[in-house]
Amino acid sequence: MRRVGIALLGCGTVGRGFVELVERERPRIAARHDVDLRIDRILIRDNDKERAGVDRRLLTRSAIAAIDDECDVVVELIGGVHSAGAFVRRAIANGRNVVTANKALLAMNGAELFNAAAANDVSIGFEASVCGAIPIVRVLKSAFAGDEIESIEGVVNGTCNFILSCMERGSAFAEALSCAQERGFAEADATLDVDGVDAAQKMRILASLAFDAPVVRESVVGIRGVTPHEIERARIGGNSIRLVARAERIAGGVAIDVAPRELDANHLFANVRDENNTVVVRGRASGEIVLSGKGAGALPTASAVLADVIEIAKSPSRRTAYAI
Ligand SMILES: NC(=O)c1ccc[n+]([C@@H]2O[C@H](COP(=O)([O-])OP(=O)(O)OC[C@H]3O[C@@H](n4cnc5c(N)ncnc54)[C@H](OP(=O)(O)O)[C@@H]3O)[C@@H](O)[C@H]2O)c1
């Protein structure tokens, strides 16, 4: 059995979920995949924070100690672009495979990071960066190999959907947002969620996998302007308001559009509630394929991170082709 050492960067919502899941699933993963996963180091900022279920001996505040230690996979669950980007670059330069849930980093610097990964013959796993537990990245990377994708449309931001669902049940916007934050669904900077930026970043990642074409048009509107009155009026009419994100092939490239939409009660997306996500991929030959599931939260997101770690552990020298 091969021992696979993991340096975990970040032990917040998803990081703690990852620690819990590795602990819980290690025997099954060893029996099924013949790899023994071990978390060797955990990078954090604040040594005094309570972290139930986490072995304090693994904690370090030194990014260099965590990344430069002998490890096979660096799992980046810090978020943000600057520190996370520096750590991921260092890991790649050191010849480490990387798994990340960081859509902001990939949407902004994906091309550079994937080129660096290819040059260093390492992989970057990023399933968890879009739609939490839903395996949309795998589906786009392999299941549609024989078809041309025409469009991708979905409810892809768990925080916005949770807020809109709470508002339908009578909560105020601020109360619903703080509830989403308490449950660990929201980004550290929640404006990325509510202004639609997070959804647009996810669509950029999906578009880069689905279309061999540049994004030539992007329109992004979040849910900040959706009023309780509009939600109530929609509800009385039997409708629902959802933040809908769409990427489609147009002349000269790809168009991305993110905006709140009032949807008929029978619409697939009208029935997506709370932190759940639904994505519809339309293929020229295959027609519509629908994927649904939890788009945020500790364990659902950690399950996608862990799937990437296992895939890399099983075939460590396979590179991931990708371009934004
Ligand atoms: N939350 C979700 O449901 C979800 C879903 C999908 C994807 N994601 C993505 O997953 C990533 C992590 O999200 P999260 O919700 O788990 O974030 P989080 O709860 O804010 O946790 C971030 C962790 O990173 C550590 N950290 C932050 N900056 C650091 C630095 N400069 N040096 C060392 N440690 C640092 C923090 O340390 P301290 O604990 O010491 O403060 C904390 O442990 C993000 O990229 C996010 O977009 C999250």
Short mmCIF file of C-alpha atoms and ligand atoms in Angstrom, two decimals:
data_model
loop_
_atom_site.label_atom_id
_atom_site.label_comp_id
_atom_site.label_asym_id
_atom_site.label_seq_id
_atom_site.Cartn_x
_atom_site.Cartn_y
_atom_site.Cartn_z
CA MET A 1 0.00 0.00 0.00
CA ARG A 2 1.31 3.46 -0.90
CA ARG A 3 1.48 6.09 1.82
CA VAL A 4 0.33 9.51 0.59
CA GLY A 5 1.30 12.52 2.71
CA ILE A 6 -0.95 15.59 2.66
CA ALA A 7 -0.09 19.17 3.61
CA LEU A 8 -3.40 20.88 4.37
CA LEU A 9 -3.39 24.66 3.98
CA GLY A 10 -6.35 26.10 5.92
CA CYS A 11 -8.50 24.53 8.61
CA GLY A 12 -11.72 26.53 8.43
CA THR A 13 -15.13 25.28 7.27
CA VAL A 14 -13.92 23.04 4.44
CA GLY A 15 -10.52 22.24 5.98
CA ARG A 16 -12.11 20.88 9.16
CA GLY A 17 -14.59 18.90 7.04
CA PHE A 18 -11.63 17.47 5.11
CA VAL A 19 -9.83 16.41 8.32
CA GLU A 20 -13.03 14.73 9.56
CA LEU A 21 -13.66 12.95 6.26
CA VAL A 22 -10.08 11.68 5.87
CA GLU A 23 -10.22 10.31 9.41
CA ARG A 24 -13.58 8.66 8.83
CA GLU A 25 -12.94 7.26 5.34
CA ARG A 26 -9.26 6.26 5.63
CA PRO A 27 -9.86 2.50 6.19
CA ARG A 28 -12.37 2.28 3.32
CA ILE A 29 -10.07 4.27 1.00
CA ALA A 30 -7.12 2.04 1.92
CA ALA A 31 -9.10 -1.13 1.23
CA ARG A 32 -10.64 0.12 -1.99
CA HIS A 33 -7.83 2.19 -3.53
CA ASP A 34 -4.70 0.79 -1.88
CA VAL A 35 -3.53 4.21 -0.64
CA ASP A 36 -2.94 5.22 2.96
CA LEU A 37 -3.82 8.92 3.26
CA ARG A 38 -2.10 10.84 6.05
CA ILE A 39 -2.42 14.53 6.89
CA ASP A 40 1.13 15.48 7.93
CA ARG A 41 0.78 19.25 8.48
CA ILE A 42 -2.05 21.78 8.78
CA LEU A 43 -1.41 25.45 8.08
CA ILE A 44 -3.50 27.92 10.10
CA ARG A 45 -3.25 31.61 11.11
CA ASP A 46 -4.61 31.61 14.63
CA ASN A 47 -3.09 29.15 17.11
CA ASP A 48 -5.65 29.93 19.82
CA LYS A 49 -8.76 28.92 17.86
CA GLU A 50 -10.71 25.93 19.12
CA ARG A 51 -10.53 23.14 16.49
CA ALA A 52 -12.49 20.13 17.69
CA GLY A 53 -11.31 16.84 16.21
CA VAL A 54 -8.04 18.29 14.87
CA ASP A 55 -4.70 16.95 16.18
CA ARG A 56 -3.02 20.12 17.44
CA ARG A 57 0.44 18.60 16.93
CA LEU A 58 -0.10 18.90 13.16
CA LEU A 59 -0.84 22.65 13.27
CA THR A 60 1.73 25.13 12.01
CA ARG A 61 1.69 28.84 11.24
CA SER A 62 4.60 28.46 8.83
CA ALA A 63 3.47 28.08 5.23
CA ILE A 64 7.01 27.20 4.21
CA ALA A 65 7.21 24.41 6.78
CA ALA A 66 3.91 23.00 5.55
CA ILE A 67 4.63 23.24 1.82
CA ASP A 68 8.31 22.33 1.82
CA ASP A 69 7.89 19.30 4.06
CA GLU A 70 8.01 15.94 2.32
CA CYS A 71 4.43 15.53 1.12
CA ASP A 72 2.73 14.22 -1.98
CA VAL A 73 -0.28 16.53 -2.19
CA VAL A 74 -0.83 20.11 -1.04
CA VAL A 75 -4.53 20.77 -0.35
CA GLU A 76 -5.25 24.50 -0.50
CA LEU A 77 -8.36 25.48 1.50
CA ILE A 78 -7.40 29.01 2.51
CA GLY A 79 -9.37 30.97 -0.07
CA GLY A 80 -8.55 34.38 -1.54
CA VAL A 81 -6.07 35.09 -4.27
CA HIS A 82 -2.82 36.48 -2.87
CA SER A 83 -1.53 34.21 -0.09
CA ALA A 84 -3.26 31.16 -1.55
CA GLY A 85 -1.73 31.94 -4.96
CA ALA A 86 1.77 32.30 -3.50
CA PHE A 87 1.42 29.00 -1.62
CA VAL A 88 0.09 27.13 -4.65
CA ARG A 89 2.92 28.48 -6.86
CA ARG A 90 5.48 27.37 -4.29
CA ALA A 91 3.90 23.92 -4.02
CA ILE A 92 3.95 23.49 -7.80
CA ALA A 93 7.54 24.71 -8.06
CA ASN A 94 8.45 22.12 -5.39
CA GLY A 95 6.91 19.39 -7.55
CA ARG A 96 3.84 18.87 -5.36
CA ASN A 97 0.42 17.97 -6.72
CA VAL A 98 -2.21 20.47 -5.63
CA VAL A 99 -5.91 20.16 -4.84
CA THR A 100 -7.87 23.36 -4.35
CA ALA A 101 -11.46 24.52 -3.80
CA ASN A 102 -10.48 28.08 -4.67
CA LYS A 103 -12.54 29.33 -7.62
CA ALA A 104 -11.37 32.92 -7.19
CA LEU A 105 -7.75 31.87 -7.62
CA LEU A 106 -8.48 29.67 -10.65
CA ALA A 107 -10.77 32.17 -12.36
CA MET A 108 -8.06 34.83 -12.02
CA ASN A 109 -4.80 32.89 -12.40
CA GLY A 110 -5.85 29.48 -13.70
CA ALA A 111 -3.98 29.62 -17.01
CA GLU A 112 -0.69 30.57 -15.34
CA LEU A 113 -1.06 27.93 -12.59
CA PHE A 114 -1.98 25.14 -14.99
CA ASN A 115 0.95 26.01 -17.26
CA ALA A 116 3.26 25.90 -14.23
CA ALA A 117 1.75 22.56 -13.17
CA ALA A 118 2.32 21.12 -16.65
CA ALA A 119 5.92 22.40 -16.68
CA ASN A 120 6.55 20.71 -13.32
CA ASP A 121 4.65 17.54 -14.25
CA VAL A 122 2.15 17.82 -11.40
CA SER A 123 -1.65 17.87 -11.26
CA ILE A 124 -4.12 20.42 -9.98
CA GLY A 125 -7.42 18.98 -8.79
CA PHE A 126 -10.23 21.52 -8.58
CA GLU A 127 -13.52 19.62 -8.46
CA ALA A 128 -14.53 21.39 -5.22
CA SER A 129 -14.07 24.84 -6.75
CA VAL A 130 -17.46 24.64 -8.51
CA CYS A 131 -20.75 23.48 -6.97
CA GLY A 132 -19.44 21.76 -3.83
CA ALA A 133 -20.22 18.05 -3.91
CA ILE A 134 -21.56 17.98 -7.50
CA PRO A 135 -18.96 16.30 -9.79
CA ILE A 136 -19.48 18.79 -12.61
CA VAL A 137 -15.75 19.21 -13.36
CA ARG A 138 -15.31 15.46 -13.90
CA VAL A 139 -18.43 15.35 -16.08
CA LEU A 140 -17.23 18.19 -18.30
CA LYS A 141 -13.65 16.87 -18.46
CA SER A 142 -14.54 13.34 -19.51
CA ALA A 143 -18.23 12.50 -19.94
CA PHE A 144 -18.77 15.03 -22.74
CA ALA A 145 -15.62 14.07 -24.67
CA GLY A 146 -17.76 12.82 -27.55
CA ASP A 147 -20.15 15.72 -27.74
CA GLU A 148 -20.11 19.44 -28.33
CA ILE A 149 -21.42 21.45 -25.39
CA GLU A 150 -23.76 24.26 -26.36
CA SER A 151 -24.57 25.77 -22.99
CA ILE A 152 -24.24 25.37 -19.23
CA GLU A 153 -26.87 26.90 -16.98
CA GLY A 154 -27.47 26.63 -13.30
CA VAL A 155 -27.98 27.75 -9.75
CA VAL A 156 -24.32 27.61 -8.74
CA ASN A 157 -24.01 29.80 -5.65
CA GLY A 158 -25.18 28.10 -2.45
CA THR A 159 -25.04 31.28 -0.37
CA CYS A 160 -27.32 33.28 -2.69
CA ASN A 161 -29.73 30.40 -3.01
CA PHE A 162 -29.80 29.96 0.77
CA ILE A 163 -30.48 33.69 1.24
CA LEU A 164 -33.27 33.73 -1.36
CA SER A 165 -34.81 30.58 0.17
CA CYS A 166 -34.72 32.17 3.66
CA MET A 167 -36.27 35.37 2.32
CA GLU A 168 -39.10 33.31 0.76
CA ARG A 169 -39.71 31.99 4.29
CA GLY A 170 -39.89 35.57 5.61
CA SER A 171 -36.33 36.37 6.77
CA ALA A 172 -34.72 39.73 6.10
CA PHE A 173 -31.68 39.81 3.76
CA ALA A 174 -29.17 40.60 6.55
CA GLU A 175 -30.55 37.87 8.82
CA ALA A 176 -30.42 35.31 5.98
CA LEU A 177 -26.82 36.29 5.10
CA SER A 178 -25.63 35.98 8.68
CA CYS A 179 -27.32 32.56 8.92
CA ALA A 180 -25.46 31.48 5.71
CA GLN A 181 -22.21 32.73 7.28
CA GLU A 182 -22.87 30.87 10.54
CA ARG A 183 -23.39 27.66 8.59
CA GLY A 184 -20.11 28.16 6.72
CA PHE A 185 -21.65 28.54 3.24
CA ALA A 186 -20.54 32.11 2.55
CA GLU A 187 -17.15 33.25 1.24
CA ALA A 188 -14.93 35.11 3.74
CA ASP A 189 -15.81 38.19 1.66
CA ALA A 190 -19.56 37.65 1.22
CA THR A 191 -19.82 40.47 -1.33
CA LEU A 192 -18.34 37.97 -3.83
CA ASP A 193 -21.42 35.81 -3.28
CA VAL A 194 -24.18 38.40 -3.13
CA ASP A 195 -22.84 40.48 -6.03
CA GLY A 196 -22.75 37.45 -8.34
CA VAL A 197 -18.94 37.46 -8.71
CA ASP A 198 -18.53 33.96 -7.23
CA ALA A 199 -21.13 32.57 -9.66
CA ALA A 200 -19.36 34.27 -12.58
CA GLN A 201 -15.99 32.85 -11.47
CA LYS A 202 -17.50 29.37 -11.39
CA MET A 203 -18.97 29.83 -14.87
CA ARG A 204 -15.55 30.93 -16.15
CA ILE A 205 -14.03 27.70 -14.85
CA LEU A 206 -16.83 25.58 -16.35
CA ALA A 207 -16.66 27.50 -19.65
CA SER A 208 -12.92 26.88 -19.88
CA LEU A 209 -13.59 23.14 -19.58
CA ALA A 210 -16.58 23.10 -21.92
CA PHE A 211 -15.70 25.47 -24.74
CA ASP A 212 -12.44 25.91 -26.63
CA ALA A 213 -13.17 29.61 -26.93
CA PRO A 214 -12.52 32.81 -24.98
CA VAL A 215 -15.12 34.61 -22.88
CA VAL A 216 -16.03 37.61 -25.04
CA ARG A 217 -19.07 38.89 -23.14
CA GLU A 218 -19.84 38.87 -19.42
CA SER A 219 -22.76 40.39 -17.57
CA VAL A 220 -22.97 39.95 -13.80
CA VAL A 221 -25.79 41.06 -11.49
CA GLY A 222 -26.10 39.70 -7.94
CA ILE A 223 -29.00 39.46 -5.50
CA ARG A 224 -28.26 42.60 -3.49
CA GLY A 225 -31.02 44.49 -5.29
CA VAL A 226 -33.69 41.80 -4.83
CA THR A 227 -36.24 43.23 -2.39
CA PRO A 228 -38.49 41.36 0.07
CA HIS A 229 -41.41 42.91 -1.84
CA GLU A 230 -40.24 41.31 -5.14
CA ILE A 231 -39.81 37.95 -3.45
CA GLU A 232 -43.25 38.13 -1.86
CA ARG A 233 -44.87 39.23 -5.14
CA ALA A 234 -43.20 36.30 -6.94
CA ARG A 235 -44.28 33.89 -4.17
CA ILE A 236 -47.92 35.04 -4.32
CA GLY A 237 -47.83 34.47 -8.10
CA GLY A 238 -46.50 30.93 -7.50
CA ASN A 239 -43.02 31.87 -8.74
CA SER A 240 -39.53 31.94 -7.23
CA ILE A 241 -36.54 34.22 -7.70
CA ARG A 242 -33.21 32.42 -8.23
CA LEU A 243 -29.72 33.61 -9.16
CA VAL A 244 -29.23 31.93 -12.54
CA ALA A 245 -25.80 31.68 -14.17
CA ARG A 246 -25.37 30.80 -17.84
CA ALA A 247 -22.45 30.24 -20.20
CA GLU A 248 -23.12 29.68 -23.88
CA ARG A 249 -21.33 29.54 -27.17
CA ILE A 250 -21.89 32.68 -29.29
CA ALA A 251 -20.23 34.04 -32.42
CA GLY A 252 -16.54 34.65 -31.64
CA GLY A 253 -16.48 33.00 -28.20
CA VAL A 254 -18.45 32.46 -25.02
CA ALA A 255 -21.00 34.67 -23.25
CA ILE A 256 -21.46 34.51 -19.48
CA ASP A 257 -24.53 35.90 -17.84
CA VAL A 258 -25.38 35.94 -14.11
CA ALA A 259 -28.62 37.52 -12.87
CA PRO A 260 -31.61 36.99 -10.57
CA ARG A 261 -34.55 35.56 -12.54
CA GLU A 262 -38.19 35.15 -11.62
CA LEU A 263 -39.06 31.56 -12.49
CA ASP A 264 -42.32 29.73 -12.91
CA ALA A 265 -43.03 27.18 -10.13
CA ASN A 266 -42.51 24.33 -12.61
CA HIS A 267 -39.06 25.51 -13.63
CA LEU A 268 -36.30 23.12 -12.56
CA PHE A 269 -34.35 25.88 -10.83
CA ALA A 270 -37.41 27.20 -8.91
CA ASN A 271 -37.30 24.06 -6.80
CA VAL A 272 -33.61 24.30 -5.90
CA ARG A 273 -33.60 25.38 -2.27
CA ASP A 274 -31.14 26.47 0.40
CA GLU A 275 -27.48 25.63 -0.26
CA ASN A 276 -28.32 23.19 -3.05
CA ASN A 277 -27.10 23.73 -6.61
CA THR A 278 -28.39 22.43 -9.94
CA VAL A 279 -26.53 22.56 -13.25
CA VAL A 280 -27.93 21.75 -16.69
CA VAL A 281 -25.40 20.95 -19.41
CA ARG A 282 -26.80 20.96 -22.93
CA GLY A 283 -24.87 18.89 -25.45
CA ARG A 284 -25.49 18.98 -29.17
CA ALA A 285 -25.91 15.20 -29.37
CA SER A 286 -26.76 14.32 -25.77
CA GLY A 287 -29.41 16.95 -25.06
CA GLU A 288 -29.82 18.11 -21.47
CA ILE A 289 -27.98 16.48 -18.57
CA VAL A 290 -28.95 17.65 -15.06
CA LEU A 291 -26.74 17.48 -11.99
CA SER A 292 -28.01 18.44 -8.52
CA GLY A 293 -26.66 18.35 -5.01
CA LYS A 294 -25.17 20.31 -2.14
CA GLY A 295 -23.22 23.26 -3.47
CA ALA A 296 -21.63 24.38 -0.20
CA GLY A 297 -20.88 23.25 3.33
CA ALA A 298 -18.04 21.49 5.11
CA LEU A 299 -18.53 17.81 4.34
CA PRO A 300 -20.11 18.09 0.87
CA THR A 301 -17.24 20.31 -0.32
CA ALA A 302 -14.63 18.18 1.47
CA SER A 303 -15.96 15.09 -0.33
CA ALA A 304 -15.04 16.66 -3.69
CA VAL A 305 -11.60 17.66 -2.35
CA LEU A 306 -10.99 14.14 -1.10
CA ALA A 307 -12.07 12.58 -4.42
CA ASP A 308 -9.39 14.68 -6.16
CA VAL A 309 -6.76 13.68 -3.59
CA ILE A 310 -7.58 10.00 -4.14
CA GLU A 311 -7.44 10.38 -7.93
CA ILE A 312 -4.00 12.01 -7.70
CA ALA A 313 -2.82 9.45 -5.13
CA LYS A 314 -3.75 6.64 -7.50
CA SER A 315 -1.94 8.10 -10.52
CA PRO A 316 0.48 10.74 -9.23
CA SER A 317 2.25 11.50 -12.50
CA ARG A 318 -0.84 12.21 -14.59
CA ARG A 319 -1.03 15.87 -15.58
CA THR A 320 -4.31 17.77 -15.75
CA ALA A 321 -4.82 19.63 -19.02
CA TYR A 322 -6.67 22.88 -18.50
CA ALA A 323 -6.75 26.39 -19.85
CA ILE A 324 -8.75 29.45 -18.93
N1 LIG B 1 -17.41 27.07 2.64
C1 LIG B 1 -17.93 26.43 1.58
O1 LIG B 1 -19.05 25.91 1.63
C2 LIG B 1 -17.13 26.31 0.31
C3 LIG B 1 -17.69 25.62 -0.77
C4 LIG B 1 -16.94 25.48 -1.94
C5 LIG B 1 -15.67 26.02 -2.01
N2 LIG B 1 -15.17 26.72 -0.93
C6 LIG B 1 -13.82 27.27 -1.06
O2 LIG B 1 -12.99 26.62 -0.10
C7 LIG B 1 -11.96 27.52 0.34
C8 LIG B 1 -11.98 27.60 1.87
O3 LIG B 1 -13.24 28.09 2.27
P1 LIG B 1 -13.71 28.01 3.80
O4 LIG B 1 -15.15 28.36 3.79
O5 LIG B 1 -13.27 26.75 4.43
O6 LIG B 1 -12.87 29.23 4.43
P2 LIG B 1 -12.65 29.61 5.97
O7 LIG B 1 -13.66 28.94 6.82
O8 LIG B 1 -12.54 31.09 6.01
O9 LIG B 1 -11.23 28.96 6.33
C9 LIG B 1 -10.02 29.48 5.84
C10 LIG B 1 -8.86 28.82 6.57
O10 LIG B 1 -7.65 29.28 6.00
C11 LIG B 1 -6.79 29.80 7.02
N3 LIG B 1 -6.09 30.95 6.44
C12 LIG B 1 -6.62 32.00 5.76
N4 LIG B 1 -5.65 32.82 5.33
C13 LIG B 1 -4.49 32.27 5.73
C14 LIG B 1 -3.12 32.64 5.60
N5 LIG B 1 -2.75 33.74 4.94
N6 LIG B 1 -2.19 31.83 6.13
C15 LIG B 1 -2.54 30.70 6.79
N7 LIG B 1 -3.80 30.30 6.95
C16 LIG B 1 -4.77 31.08 6.43
C17 LIG B 1 -7.71 30.21 8.17
O11 LIG B 1 -6.94 30.13 9.36
P3 LIG B 1 -7.57 30.39 10.83
O12 LIG B 1 -8.52 29.24 11.04
O13 LIG B 1 -6.40 30.31 11.74
O14 LIG B 1 -8.26 31.71 10.76
C18 LIG B 1 -8.81 29.15 8.07
O15 LIG B 1 -8.41 27.98 8.76
C19 LIG B 1 -12.24 28.86 -0.36
O16 LIG B 1 -11.45 28.94 -1.53
C20 LIG B 1 -13.71 28.75 -0.76
O17 LIG B 1 -14.03 29.50 -1.92
C21 LIG B 1 -15.86 26.87 0.21
#
